[in-house]
Amino acid sequence: MTSNFSRHDDELDWRRSAACATLPARFVFTRNPADAARTLRACNICPIRQECEAIVDPAHTWFDGVSGGRLWRNGREVRVRAVEGGAR
């Protein structure tokens, strides 16, 4: 028999691989483009960028924050200028 805890841990493994995993939540779950810049830079090198957007499914969950390399507000993409360079 498998416990719910191990199943839960397996389901969260994708988050541990995310380039934003060590960033403060306020930069990931922001509605503000200036605050999202740091997370969007991380998305540029993230190995699970596509999976992130598929799992979070921002358009259907009314997500606020960064997912899949894009900023979302109420499940709609917020256009931001291109994000380049390293964290400041």
JSON list of N, CA and C in Angstrom, two decimals:
[
{"chain": "A", "resi": 1, "resn": "MET", "atom": "N", "xyz": [0.84, -1.17, 0.00]},
{"chain": "A", "resi": 1, "resn": "MET", "atom": "CA", "xyz": [0.00, 0.00, 0.00]},
{"chain": "A", "resi": 1, "resn": "MET", "atom": "C", "xyz": [0.89, 1.25, 0.00]},
{"chain": "A", "resi": 2, "resn": "THR", "atom": "N", "xyz": [0.53, 2.22, -0.81]},
{"chain": "A", "resi": 2, "resn": "THR", "atom": "CA", "xyz": [1.28, 3.47, -0.91]},
{"chain": "A", "resi": 2, "resn": "THR", "atom": "C", "xyz": [0.57, 4.54, -0.10]},
{"chain": "A", "resi": 3, "resn": "SER", "atom": "N", "xyz": [1.34, 5.28, 0.68]},
{"chain": "A", "resi": 3, "resn": "SER", "atom": "CA", "xyz": [0.74, 6.34, 1.48]},
{"chain": "A", "resi": 3, "resn": "SER", "atom": "C", "xyz": [0.45, 7.57, 0.63]},
{"chain": "A", "resi": 4, "resn": "ASN", "atom": "N", "xyz": [-0.45, 8.38, 1.09]},
{"chain": "A", "resi": 4, "resn": "ASN", "atom": "CA", "xyz": [-0.75, 9.63, 0.39]},
{"chain": "A", "resi": 4, "resn": "ASN", "atom": "C", "xyz": [0.44, 10.58, 0.40]},
{"chain": "A", "resi": 5, "resn": "PHE", "atom": "N", "xyz": [1.28, 10.46, 1.42]},
{"chain": "A", "resi": 5, "resn": "PHE", "atom": "CA", "xyz": [2.43, 11.36, 1.51]},
{"chain": "A", "resi": 5, "resn": "PHE", "atom": "C", "xyz": [3.41, 11.12, 0.36]},
{"chain": "A", "resi": 6, "resn": "SER", "atom": "N", "xyz": [3.72, 9.88, 0.04]},
{"chain": "A", "resi": 6, "resn": "SER", "atom": "CA", "xyz": [4.66, 9.62, -1.04]},
{"chain": "A", "resi": 6, "resn": "SER", "atom": "C", "xyz": [4.05, 10.02, -2.38]},
{"chain": "A", "resi": 7, "resn": "ARG", "atom": "N", "xyz": [2.76, 9.81, -2.55]},
{"chain": "A", "resi": 7, "resn": "ARG", "atom": "CA", "xyz": [2.10, 10.22, -3.78]},
{"chain": "A", "resi": 7, "resn": "ARG", "atom": "C", "xyz": [2.17, 11.73, -3.91]},
{"chain": "A", "resi": 8, "resn": "HIS", "atom": "N", "xyz": [1.91, 12.43, -2.84]},
{"chain": "A", "resi": 8, "resn": "HIS", "atom": "CA", "xyz": [1.96, 13.89, -2.84]},
{"chain": "A", "resi": 8, "resn": "HIS", "atom": "C", "xyz": [3.37, 14.37, -3.19]},
{"chain": "A", "resi": 9, "resn": "ASP", "atom": "N", "xyz": [4.39, 13.75, -2.61]},
{"chain": "A", "resi": 9, "resn": "ASP", "atom": "CA", "xyz": [5.77, 14.13, -2.90]},
{"chain": "A", "resi": 9, "resn": "ASP", "atom": "C", "xyz": [6.09, 13.91, -4.38]},
{"chain": "A", "resi": 10, "resn": "ASP", "atom": "N", "xyz": [5.63, 12.80, -4.95]},
{"chain": "A", "resi": 10, "resn": "ASP", "atom": "CA", "xyz": [5.87, 12.54, -6.36]},
{"chain": "A", "resi": 10, "resn": "ASP", "atom": "C", "xyz": [5.22, 13.60, -7.24]},
{"chain": "A", "resi": 11, "resn": "GLU", "atom": "N", "xyz": [4.03, 14.03, -6.87]},
{"chain": "A", "resi": 11, "resn": "GLU", "atom": "CA", "xyz": [3.33, 15.04, -7.64]},
{"chain": "A", "resi": 11, "resn": "GLU", "atom": "C", "xyz": [4.04, 16.39, -7.58]},
{"chain": "A", "resi": 12, "resn": "LEU", "atom": "N", "xyz": [4.77, 16.65, -6.53]},
{"chain": "A", "resi": 12, "resn": "LEU", "atom": "CA", "xyz": [5.47, 17.92, -6.38]},
{"chain": "A", "resi": 12, "resn": "LEU", "atom": "C", "xyz": [6.88, 17.89, -6.94]},
{"chain": "A", "resi": 13, "resn": "ASP", "atom": "N", "xyz": [7.38, 16.75, -7.38]},
{"chain": "A", "resi": 13, "resn": "ASP", "atom": "CA", "xyz": [8.74, 16.65, -7.91]},
{"chain": "A", "resi": 13, "resn": "ASP", "atom": "C", "xyz": [9.00, 17.64, -9.03]},
{"chain": "A", "resi": 14, "resn": "TRP", "atom": "N", "xyz": [8.02, 17.91, -9.87]},
{"chain": "A", "resi": 14, "resn": "TRP", "atom": "CA", "xyz": [8.22, 18.83, -10.97]},
{"chain": "A", "resi": 14, "resn": "TRP", "atom": "C", "xyz": [8.58, 20.22, -10.46]},
{"chain": "A", "resi": 15, "resn": "ARG", "atom": "N", "xyz": [8.03, 20.62, -9.32]},
{"chain": "A", "resi": 15, "resn": "ARG", "atom": "CA", "xyz": [8.32, 21.95, -8.77]},
{"chain": "A", "resi": 15, "resn": "ARG", "atom": "C", "xyz": [9.76, 22.04, -8.27]},
{"chain": "A", "resi": 16, "resn": "ARG", "atom": "N", "xyz": [10.28, 20.96, -7.76]},
{"chain": "A", "resi": 16, "resn": "ARG", "atom": "CA", "xyz": [11.66, 20.97, -7.27]},
{"chain": "A", "resi": 16, "resn": "ARG", "atom": "C", "xyz": [12.66, 21.19, -8.40]},
{"chain": "A", "resi": 17, "resn": "SER", "atom": "N", "xyz": [12.28, 20.84, -9.63]},
{"chain": "A", "resi": 17, "resn": "SER", "atom": "CA", "xyz": [13.15, 21.01, -10.79]},
{"chain": "A", "resi": 17, "resn": "SER", "atom": "C", "xyz": [13.05, 22.40, -11.40]},
{"chain": "A", "resi": 18, "resn": "ALA", "atom": "N", "xyz": [12.10, 23.18, -10.97]},
{"chain": "A", "resi": 18, "resn": "ALA", "atom": "CA", "xyz": [11.86, 24.50, -11.56]},
{"chain": "A", "resi": 18, "resn": "ALA", "atom": "C", "xyz": [12.99, 25.47, -11.22]},
{"chain": "A", "resi": 19, "resn": "ALA", "atom": "N", "xyz": [13.33, 26.30, -12.18]},
{"chain": "A", "resi": 19, "resn": "ALA", "atom": "CA", "xyz": [14.37, 27.31, -11.98]},
{"chain": "A", "resi": 19, "resn": "ALA", "atom": "C", "xyz": [13.96, 28.34, -10.93]},
{"chain": "A", "resi": 20, "resn": "CYS", "atom": "N", "xyz": [12.68, 28.47, -10.67]},
{"chain": "A", "resi": 20, "resn": "CYS", "atom": "CA", "xyz": [12.18, 29.44, -9.69]},
{"chain": "A", "resi": 20, "resn": "CYS", "atom": "C", "xyz": [11.99, 28.84, -8.30]},
{"chain": "A", "resi": 21, "resn": "ALA", "atom": "N", "xyz": [12.36, 27.58, -8.12]},
{"chain": "A", "resi": 21, "resn": "ALA", "atom": "CA", "xyz": [12.06, 26.87, -6.87]},
{"chain": "A", "resi": 21, "resn": "ALA", "atom": "C", "xyz": [12.63, 27.56, -5.63]},
{"chain": "A", "resi": 22, "resn": "THR", "atom": "N", "xyz": [13.72, 28.27, -5.77]},
{"chain": "A", "resi": 22, "resn": "THR", "atom": "CA", "xyz": [14.34, 28.92, -4.61]},
{"chain": "A", "resi": 22, "resn": "THR", "atom": "C", "xyz": [13.98, 30.41, -4.49]},
{"chain": "A", "resi": 23, "resn": "LEU", "atom": "N", "xyz": [13.20, 30.90, -5.43]},
{"chain": "A", "resi": 23, "resn": "LEU", "atom": "CA", "xyz": [12.81, 32.32, -5.36]},
{"chain": "A", "resi": 23, "resn": "LEU", "atom": "C", "xyz": [11.70, 32.51, -4.34]},
{"chain": "A", "resi": 24, "resn": "PRO", "atom": "N", "xyz": [11.65, 33.67, -3.70]},
{"chain": "A", "resi": 24, "resn": "PRO", "atom": "CA", "xyz": [10.55, 33.96, -2.78]},
{"chain": "A", "resi": 24, "resn": "PRO", "atom": "C", "xyz": [9.21, 33.93, -3.52]},
{"chain": "A", "resi": 25, "resn": "ALA", "atom": "N", "xyz": [8.19, 33.42, -2.87]},
{"chain": "A", "resi": 25, "resn": "ALA", "atom": "CA", "xyz": [6.87, 33.29, -3.47]},
{"chain": "A", "resi": 25, "resn": "ALA", "atom": "C", "xyz": [6.33, 34.62, -3.99]},
{"chain": "A", "resi": 26, "resn": "ARG", "atom": "N", "xyz": [6.71, 35.72, -3.36]},
{"chain": "A", "resi": 26, "resn": "ARG", "atom": "CA", "xyz": [6.18, 37.02, -3.80]},
{"chain": "A", "resi": 26, "resn": "ARG", "atom": "C", "xyz": [6.62, 37.38, -5.22]},
{"chain": "A", "resi": 27, "resn": "PHE", "atom": "N", "xyz": [7.72, 36.78, -5.70]},
{"chain": "A", "resi": 27, "resn": "PHE", "atom": "CA", "xyz": [8.15, 37.03, -7.08]},
{"chain": "A", "resi": 27, "resn": "PHE", "atom": "C", "xyz": [7.48, 36.08, -8.06]},
{"chain": "A", "resi": 28, "resn": "VAL", "atom": "N", "xyz": [7.04, 34.93, -7.60]},
{"chain": "A", "resi": 28, "resn": "VAL", "atom": "CA", "xyz": [6.38, 33.95, -8.46]},
{"chain": "A", "resi": 28, "resn": "VAL", "atom": "C", "xyz": [4.88, 34.23, -8.57]},
{"chain": "A", "resi": 29, "resn": "PHE", "atom": "N", "xyz": [4.26, 34.57, -7.45]},
{"chain": "A", "resi": 29, "resn": "PHE", "atom": "CA", "xyz": [2.82, 34.78, -7.40]},
{"chain": "A", "resi": 29, "resn": "PHE", "atom": "C", "xyz": [2.47, 36.26, -7.35]},
{"chain": "A", "resi": 30, "resn": "THR", "atom": "N", "xyz": [3.07, 37.03, -8.25]},
{"chain": "A", "resi": 30, "resn": "THR", "atom": "CA", "xyz": [2.85, 38.47, -8.30]},
{"chain": "A", "resi": 30, "resn": "THR", "atom": "C", "xyz": [1.95, 38.82, -9.47]},
{"chain": "A", "resi": 31, "resn": "ARG", "atom": "N", "xyz": [1.34, 39.95, -9.37]},
{"chain": "A", "resi": 31, "resn": "ARG", "atom": "CA", "xyz": [0.55, 40.50, -10.48]},
{"chain": "A", "resi": 31, "resn": "ARG", "atom": "C", "xyz": [1.30, 41.66, -11.14]},
{"chain": "A", "resi": 32, "resn": "ASN", "atom": "N", "xyz": [2.41, 42.04, -10.56]},
{"chain": "A", "resi": 32, "resn": "ASN", "atom": "CA", "xyz": [3.17, 43.22, -10.96]},
{"chain": "A", "resi": 32, "resn": "ASN", "atom": "C", "xyz": [4.32, 42.82, -11.90]},
{"chain": "A", "resi": 33, "resn": "PRO", "atom": "N", "xyz": [4.37, 43.37, -13.12]},
{"chain": "A", "resi": 33, "resn": "PRO", "atom": "CA", "xyz": [5.44, 43.03, -14.06]},
{"chain": "A", "resi": 33, "resn": "PRO", "atom": "C", "xyz": [6.84, 43.30, -13.52]},
{"chain": "A", "resi": 34, "resn": "ALA", "atom": "N", "xyz": [7.03, 44.37, -12.77]},
{"chain": "A", "resi": 34, "resn": "ALA", "atom": "CA", "xyz": [8.36, 44.67, -12.23]},
{"chain": "A", "resi": 34, "resn": "ALA", "atom": "C", "xyz": [8.80, 43.60, -11.24]},
{"chain": "A", "resi": 35, "resn": "ASP", "atom": "N", "xyz": [7.88, 43.13, -10.40]},
{"chain": "A", "resi": 35, "resn": "ASP", "atom": "CA", "xyz": [8.21, 42.08, -9.45]},
{"chain": "A", "resi": 35, "resn": "ASP", "atom": "C", "xyz": [8.40, 40.73, -10.14]},
{"chain": "A", "resi": 36, "resn": "ALA", "atom": "N", "xyz": [7.74, 40.52, -11.27]},
{"chain": "A", "resi": 36, "resn": "ALA", "atom": "CA", "xyz": [7.82, 39.25, -12.00]},
{"chain": "A", "resi": 36, "resn": "ALA", "atom": "C", "xyz": [9.11, 39.11, -12.79]},
{"chain": "A", "resi": 37, "resn": "ALA", "atom": "N", "xyz": [9.83, 40.19, -13.03]},
{"chain": "A", "resi": 37, "resn": "ALA", "atom": "CA", "xyz": [11.01, 40.16, -13.90]},
{"chain": "A", "resi": 37, "resn": "ALA", "atom": "C", "xyz": [12.02, 39.10, -13.46]},
{"chain": "A", "resi": 38, "resn": "ARG", "atom": "N", "xyz": [12.27, 39.01, -12.18]},
{"chain": "A", "resi": 38, "resn": "ARG", "atom": "CA", "xyz": [13.24, 38.04, -11.65]},
{"chain": "A", "resi": 38, "resn": "ARG", "atom": "C", "xyz": [12.80, 36.61, -11.97]},
{"chain": "A", "resi": 39, "resn": "THR", "atom": "N", "xyz": [11.54, 36.31, -11.81]},
{"chain": "A", "resi": 39, "resn": "THR", "atom": "CA", "xyz": [11.03, 34.98, -12.10]},
{"chain": "A", "resi": 39, "resn": "THR", "atom": "C", "xyz": [11.02, 34.71, -13.59]},
{"chain": "A", "resi": 40, "resn": "LEU", "atom": "N", "xyz": [10.67, 35.69, -14.39]},
{"chain": "A", "resi": 40, "resn": "LEU", "atom": "CA", "xyz": [10.67, 35.51, -15.84]},
{"chain": "A", "resi": 40, "resn": "LEU", "atom": "C", "xyz": [12.07, 35.23, -16.36]},
{"chain": "A", "resi": 41, "resn": "ARG", "atom": "N", "xyz": [13.10, 35.83, -15.77]},
{"chain": "A", "resi": 41, "resn": "ARG", "atom": "CA", "xyz": [14.48, 35.50, -16.15]},
{"chain": "A", "resi": 41, "resn": "ARG", "atom": "C", "xyz": [14.79, 34.05, -15.83]},
{"chain": "A", "resi": 42, "resn": "ALA", "atom": "N", "xyz": [14.30, 33.58, -14.69]},
{"chain": "A", "resi": 42, "resn": "ALA", "atom": "CA", "xyz": [14.50, 32.17, -14.32]},
{"chain": "A", "resi": 42, "resn": "ALA", "atom": "C", "xyz": [13.81, 31.26, -15.33]},
{"chain": "A", "resi": 43, "resn": "CYS", "atom": "N", "xyz": [12.64, 31.65, -15.80]},
{"chain": "A", "resi": 43, "resn": "CYS", "atom": "CA", "xyz": [11.91, 30.85, -16.79]},
{"chain": "A", "resi": 43, "resn": "CYS", "atom": "C", "xyz": [12.73, 30.65, -18.07]},
{"chain": "A", "resi": 44, "resn": "ASN", "atom": "N", "xyz": [13.54, 31.64, -18.41]},
{"chain": "A", "resi": 44, "resn": "ASN", "atom": "CA", "xyz": [14.34, 31.54, -19.64]},
{"chain": "A", "resi": 44, "resn": "ASN", "atom": "C", "xyz": [15.28, 30.35, -19.63]},
{"chain": "A", "resi": 45, "resn": "ILE", "atom": "N", "xyz": [15.67, 29.87, -18.44]},
{"chain": "A", "resi": 45, "resn": "ILE", "atom": "CA", "xyz": [16.60, 28.74, -18.35]},
{"chain": "A", "resi": 45, "resn": "ILE", "atom": "C", "xyz": [15.95, 27.51, -17.70]},
{"chain": "A", "resi": 46, "resn": "CYS", "atom": "N", "xyz": [14.66, 27.55, -17.51]},
{"chain": "A", "resi": 46, "resn": "CYS", "atom": "CA", "xyz": [13.97, 26.50, -16.76]},
{"chain": "A", "resi": 46, "resn": "CYS", "atom": "C", "xyz": [13.78, 25.24, -17.60]},
{"chain": "A", "resi": 47, "resn": "PRO", "atom": "N", "xyz": [14.15, 24.08, -17.04]},
{"chain": "A", "resi": 47, "resn": "PRO", "atom": "CA", "xyz": [14.01, 22.82, -17.77]},
{"chain": "A", "resi": 47, "resn": "PRO", "atom": "C", "xyz": [12.56, 22.31, -17.84]},
{"chain": "A", "resi": 48, "resn": "ILE", "atom": "N", "xyz": [11.67, 22.88, -17.05]},
{"chain": "A", "resi": 48, "resn": "ILE", "atom": "CA", "xyz": [10.28, 22.40, -17.04]},
{"chain": "A", "resi": 48, "resn": "ILE", "atom": "C", "xyz": [9.28, 23.50, -17.40]},
{"chain": "A", "resi": 49, "resn": "ARG", "atom": "N", "xyz": [9.71, 24.43, -18.18]},
{"chain": "A", "resi": 49, "resn": "ARG", "atom": "CA", "xyz": [8.88, 25.58, -18.52]},
{"chain": "A", "resi": 49, "resn": "ARG", "atom": "C", "xyz": [7.53, 25.16, -19.13]},
{"chain": "A", "resi": 50, "resn": "GLN", "atom": "N", "xyz": [7.53, 24.26, -20.09]},
{"chain": "A", "resi": 50, "resn": "GLN", "atom": "CA", "xyz": [6.29, 23.82, -20.73]},
{"chain": "A", "resi": 50, "resn": "GLN", "atom": "C", "xyz": [5.40, 23.05, -19.76]},
{"chain": "A", "resi": 51, "resn": "GLU", "atom": "N", "xyz": [6.01, 22.18, -18.97]},
{"chain": "A", "resi": 51, "resn": "GLU", "atom": "CA", "xyz": [5.24, 21.40, -18.00]},
{"chain": "A", "resi": 51, "resn": "GLU", "atom": "C", "xyz": [4.58, 22.31, -16.97]},
{"chain": "A", "resi": 52, "resn": "CYS", "atom": "N", "xyz": [5.29, 23.36, -16.58]},
{"chain": "A", "resi": 52, "resn": "CYS", "atom": "CA", "xyz": [4.77, 24.31, -15.60]},
{"chain": "A", "resi": 52, "resn": "CYS", "atom": "C", "xyz": [3.46, 24.91, -16.06]},
{"chain": "A", "resi": 53, "resn": "GLU", "atom": "N", "xyz": [3.44, 25.40, -17.29]},
{"chain": "A", "resi": 53, "resn": "GLU", "atom": "CA", "xyz": [2.20, 26.01, -17.78]},
{"chain": "A", "resi": 53, "resn": "GLU", "atom": "C", "xyz": [1.10, 24.97, -17.93]},
{"chain": "A", "resi": 54, "resn": "ALA", "atom": "N", "xyz": [1.44, 23.78, -18.38]},
{"chain": "A", "resi": 54, "resn": "ALA", "atom": "CA", "xyz": [0.44, 22.73, -18.56]},
{"chain": "A", "resi": 54, "resn": "ALA", "atom": "C", "xyz": [-0.17, 22.31, -17.23]},
{"chain": "A", "resi": 55, "resn": "ILE", "atom": "N", "xyz": [0.65, 22.20, -16.19]},
{"chain": "A", "resi": 55, "resn": "ILE", "atom": "CA", "xyz": [0.16, 21.77, -14.89]},
{"chain": "A", "resi": 55, "resn": "ILE", "atom": "C", "xyz": [-0.62, 22.88, -14.19]},
{"chain": "A", "resi": 56, "resn": "VAL", "atom": "N", "xyz": [-0.09, 24.10, -14.22]},
{"chain": "A", "resi": 56, "resn": "VAL", "atom": "CA", "xyz": [-0.77, 25.22, -13.56]},
{"chain": "A", "resi": 56, "resn": "VAL", "atom": "C", "xyz": [-2.05, 25.59, -14.32]},
{"chain": "A", "resi": 57, "resn": "ASP", "atom": "N", "xyz": [-2.02, 25.47, -15.64]},
{"chain": "A", "resi": 57, "resn": "ASP", "atom": "CA", "xyz": [-3.18, 25.75, -16.48]},
{"chain": "A", "resi": 57, "resn": "ASP", "atom": "C", "xyz": [-3.80, 27.11, -16.15]},
{"chain": "A", "resi": 58, "resn": "PRO", "atom": "N", "xyz": [-2.99, 28.18, -16.28]},
{"chain": "A", "resi": 58, "resn": "PRO", "atom": "CA", "xyz": [-3.42, 29.52, -15.83]},
{"chain": "A", "resi": 58, "resn": "PRO", "atom": "C", "xyz": [-4.73, 30.01, -16.40]},
{"chain": "A", "resi": 59, "resn": "ALA", "atom": "N", "xyz": [-4.99, 29.75, -17.66]},
{"chain": "A", "resi": 59, "resn": "ALA", "atom": "CA", "xyz": [-6.20, 30.27, -18.28]},
{"chain": "A", "resi": 59, "resn": "ALA", "atom": "C", "xyz": [-7.47, 29.66, -17.69]},
{"chain": "A", "resi": 60, "resn": "HIS", "atom": "N", "xyz": [-7.36, 28.46, -17.16]},
{"chain": "A", "resi": 60, "resn": "HIS", "atom": "CA", "xyz": [-8.55, 27.80, -16.61]},
{"chain": "A", "resi": 60, "resn": "HIS", "atom": "C", "xyz": [-8.62, 27.89, -15.08]},
{"chain": "A", "resi": 61, "resn": "THR", "atom": "N", "xyz": [-7.53, 28.30, -14.44]},
{"chain": "A", "resi": 61, "resn": "THR", "atom": "CA", "xyz": [-7.53, 28.38, -12.97]},
{"chain": "A", "resi": 61, "resn": "THR", "atom": "C", "xyz": [-7.53, 29.82, -12.48]},
{"chain": "A", "resi": 62, "resn": "TRP", "atom": "N", "xyz": [-7.58, 30.77, -13.39]},
{"chain": "A", "resi": 62, "resn": "TRP", "atom": "CA", "xyz": [-7.56, 32.19, -13.05]},
{"chain": "A", "resi": 62, "resn": "TRP", "atom": "C", "xyz": [-6.32, 32.52, -12.24]},
{"chain": "A", "resi": 63, "resn": "PHE", "atom": "N", "xyz": [-5.21, 31.95, -12.64]},
{"chain": "A", "resi": 63, "resn": "PHE", "atom": "CA", "xyz": [-3.94, 32.06, -11.94]},
{"chain": "A", "resi": 63, "resn": "PHE", "atom": "C", "xyz": [-3.40, 33.49, -11.97]},
{"chain": "A", "resi": 64, "resn": "ASP", "atom": "N", "xyz": [-2.80, 33.90, -10.87]},
{"chain": "A", "resi": 64, "resn": "ASP", "atom": "CA", "xyz": [-2.06, 35.16, -10.77]},
{"chain": "A", "resi": 64, "resn": "ASP", "atom": "C", "xyz": [-0.61, 34.82, -10.51]},
{"chain": "A", "resi": 65, "resn": "GLY", "atom": "N", "xyz": [0.28, 35.23, -11.39]},
{"chain": "A", "resi": 65, "resn": "GLY", "atom": "CA", "xyz": [1.71, 35.01, -11.18]},
{"chain": "A", "resi": 65, "resn": "GLY", "atom": "C", "xyz": [2.38, 34.57, -12.46]},
{"chain": "A", "resi": 66, "resn": "VAL", "atom": "N", "xyz": [3.58, 34.01, -12.30]},
{"chain": "A", "resi": 66, "resn": "VAL", "atom": "CA", "xyz": [4.39, 33.58, -13.44]},
{"chain": "A", "resi": 66, "resn": "VAL", "atom": "C", "xyz": [4.26, 32.08, -13.59]},
{"chain": "A", "resi": 67, "resn": "SER", "atom": "N", "xyz": [3.99, 31.66, -14.81]},
{"chain": "A", "resi": 67, "resn": "SER", "atom": "CA", "xyz": [3.92, 30.24, -15.15]},
{"chain": "A", "resi": 67, "resn": "SER", "atom": "C", "xyz": [4.29, 30.08, -16.61]},
{"chain": "A", "resi": 68, "resn": "GLY", "atom": "N", "xyz": [5.19, 29.14, -16.89]},
{"chain": "A", "resi": 68, "resn": "GLY", "atom": "CA", "xyz": [5.55, 28.86, -18.27]},
{"chain": "A", "resi": 68, "resn": "GLY", "atom": "C", "xyz": [6.23, 30.01, -18.99]},
{"chain": "A", "resi": 69, "resn": "GLY", "atom": "N", "xyz": [6.89, 30.87, -18.25]},
{"chain": "A", "resi": 69, "resn": "GLY", "atom": "CA", "xyz": [7.59, 31.99, -18.86]},
{"chain": "A", "resi": 69, "resn": "GLY", "atom": "C", "xyz": [6.72, 33.19, -19.19]},
{"chain": "A", "resi": 70, "resn": "ARG", "atom": "N", "xyz": [5.52, 33.20, -18.65]},
{"chain": "A", "resi": 70, "resn": "ARG", "atom": "CA", "xyz": [4.62, 34.33, -18.89]},
{"chain": "A", "resi": 70, "resn": "ARG", "atom": "C", "xyz": [3.99, 34.77, -17.59]},
{"chain": "A", "resi": 71, "resn": "LEU", "atom": "N", "xyz": [3.63, 36.05, -17.53]},
{"chain": "A", "resi": 71, "resn": "LEU", "atom": "CA", "xyz": [2.93, 36.60, -16.36]},
{"chain": "A", "resi": 71, "resn": "LEU", "atom": "C", "xyz": [1.44, 36.53, -16.62]},
{"chain": "A", "resi": 72, "resn": "TRP", "atom": "N", "xyz": [0.72, 36.06, -15.61]},
{"chain": "A", "resi": 72, "resn": "TRP", "atom": "CA", "xyz": [-0.73, 35.89, -15.71]},
{"chain": "A", "resi": 72, "resn": "TRP", "atom": "C", "xyz": [-1.43, 36.70, -14.63]},
{"chain": "A", "resi": 73, "resn": "ARG", "atom": "N", "xyz": [-2.56, 37.28, -14.99]},
{"chain": "A", "resi": 73, "resn": "ARG", "atom": "CA", "xyz": [-3.40, 37.99, -14.03]},
{"chain": "A", "resi": 73, "resn": "ARG", "atom": "C", "xyz": [-4.85, 37.55, -14.30]},
{"chain": "A", "resi": 74, "resn": "ASN", "atom": "N", "xyz": [-5.47, 36.93, -13.30]},
{"chain": "A", "resi": 74, "resn": "ASN", "atom": "CA", "xyz": [-6.82, 36.40, -13.46]},
{"chain": "A", "resi": 74, "resn": "ASN", "atom": "C", "xyz": [-6.94, 35.47, -14.67]},
{"chain": "A", "resi": 75, "resn": "GLY", "atom": "N", "xyz": [-5.89, 34.69, -14.90]},
{"chain": "A", "resi": 75, "resn": "GLY", "atom": "CA", "xyz": [-5.91, 33.72, -15.98]},
{"chain": "A", "resi": 75, "resn": "GLY", "atom": "C", "xyz": [-5.68, 34.28, -17.37]},
{"chain": "A", "resi": 76, "resn": "ARG", "atom": "N", "xyz": [-5.31, 35.54, -17.45]},
{"chain": "A", "resi": 76, "resn": "ARG", "atom": "CA", "xyz": [-5.02, 36.16, -18.75]},
{"chain": "A", "resi": 76, "resn": "ARG", "atom": "C", "xyz": [-3.57, 36.61, -18.77]},
{"chain": "A", "resi": 77, "resn": "GLU", "atom": "N", "xyz": [-2.94, 36.41, -19.92]},
{"chain": "A", "resi": 77, "resn": "GLU", "atom": "CA", "xyz": [-1.54, 36.80, -20.04]},
{"chain": "A", "resi": 77, "resn": "GLU", "atom": "C", "xyz": [-1.39, 38.31, -19.99]},
{"chain": "A", "resi": 78, "resn": "VAL", "atom": "N", "xyz": [-0.39, 38.75, -19.24]},
{"chain": "A", "resi": 78, "resn": "VAL", "atom": "CA", "xyz": [-0.05, 40.17, -19.14]},
{"chain": "A", "resi": 78, "resn": "VAL", "atom": "C", "xyz": [1.20, 40.36, -19.99]},
{"chain": "A", "resi": 79, "resn": "ARG", "atom": "N", "xyz": [1.12, 41.22, -20.95]},
{"chain": "A", "resi": 79, "resn": "ARG", "atom": "CA", "xyz": [2.27, 41.48, -21.82]},
{"chain": "A", "resi": 79, "resn": "ARG", "atom": "C", "xyz": [3.33, 42.27, -21.05]},
{"chain": "A", "resi": 80, "resn": "VAL", "atom": "N", "xyz": [4.55, 41.77, -21.10]},
{"chain": "A", "resi": 80, "resn": "VAL", "atom": "CA", "xyz": [5.68, 42.47, -20.47]},
{"chain": "A", "resi": 80, "resn": "VAL", "atom": "C", "xyz": [6.79, 42.56, -21.49]},
{"chain": "A", "resi": 81, "resn": "ARG", "atom": "N", "xyz": [7.64, 43.55, -21.32]},
{"chain": "A", "resi": 81, "resn": "ARG", "atom": "CA", "xyz": [8.78, 43.68, -22.21]},
{"chain": "A", "resi": 81, "resn": "ARG", "atom": "C", "xyz": [9.69, 42.48, -22.04]},
{"chain": "A", "resi": 82, "resn": "ALA", "atom": "N", "xyz": [10.47, 42.19, -23.07]},
{"chain": "A", "resi": 82, "resn": "ALA", "atom": "CA", "xyz": [11.40, 41.05, -23.03]},
{"chain": "A", "resi": 82, "resn": "ALA", "atom": "C", "xyz": [12.28, 41.15, -21.80]},
{"chain": "A", "resi": 83, "resn": "VAL", "atom": "N", "xyz": [12.51, 40.04, -21.17]},
{"chain": "A", "resi": 83, "resn": "VAL", "atom": "CA", "xyz": [13.32, 39.97, -19.97]},
{"chain": "A", "resi": 83, "resn": "VAL", "atom": "C", "xyz": [14.65, 39.34, -20.34]},
{"chain": "A", "resi": 84, "resn": "GLU", "atom": "N", "xyz": [15.74, 40.07, -20.11]},
{"chain": "A", "resi": 84, "resn": "GLU", "atom": "CA", "xyz": [17.07, 39.58, -20.44]},
{"chain": "A", "resi": 84, "resn": "GLU", "atom": "C", "xyz": [17.98, 39.74, -19.26]},
{"chain": "A", "resi": 85, "resn": "GLY", "atom": "N", "xyz": [19.12, 39.10, -19.35]},
{"chain": "A", "resi": 85, "resn": "GLY", "atom": "CA", "xyz": [20.18, 39.27, -18.35]},
{"chain": "A", "resi": 85, "resn": "GLY", "atom": "C", "xyz": [19.92, 38.54, -17.07]},
{"chain": "A", "resi": 86, "resn": "GLY", "atom": "N", "xyz": [20.84, 38.72, -16.12]},
{"chain": "A", "resi": 86, "resn": "GLY", "atom": "CA", "xyz": [20.74, 38.04, -14.85]},
{"chain": "A", "resi": 86, "resn": "GLY", "atom": "C", "xyz": [19.98, 38.84, -13.82]},
{"chain": "A", "resi": 87, "resn": "ALA", "atom": "N", "xyz": [19.79, 38.24, -12.67]},
{"chain": "A", "resi": 87, "resn": "ALA", "atom": "CA", "xyz": [19.08, 38.90, -11.59]},
{"chain": "A", "resi": 87, "resn": "ALA", "atom": "C", "xyz": [19.87, 40.08, -11.07]},
{"chain": "A", "resi": 88, "resn": "ARG", "atom": "N", "xyz": [19.19, 41.11, -10.70]},
{"chain": "A", "resi": 88, "resn": "ARG", "atom": "CA", "xyz": [19.86, 42.31, -10.16]},
{"chain": "A", "resi": 88, "resn": "ARG", "atom": "C", "xyz": [19.63, 42.41, -8.69]}
]
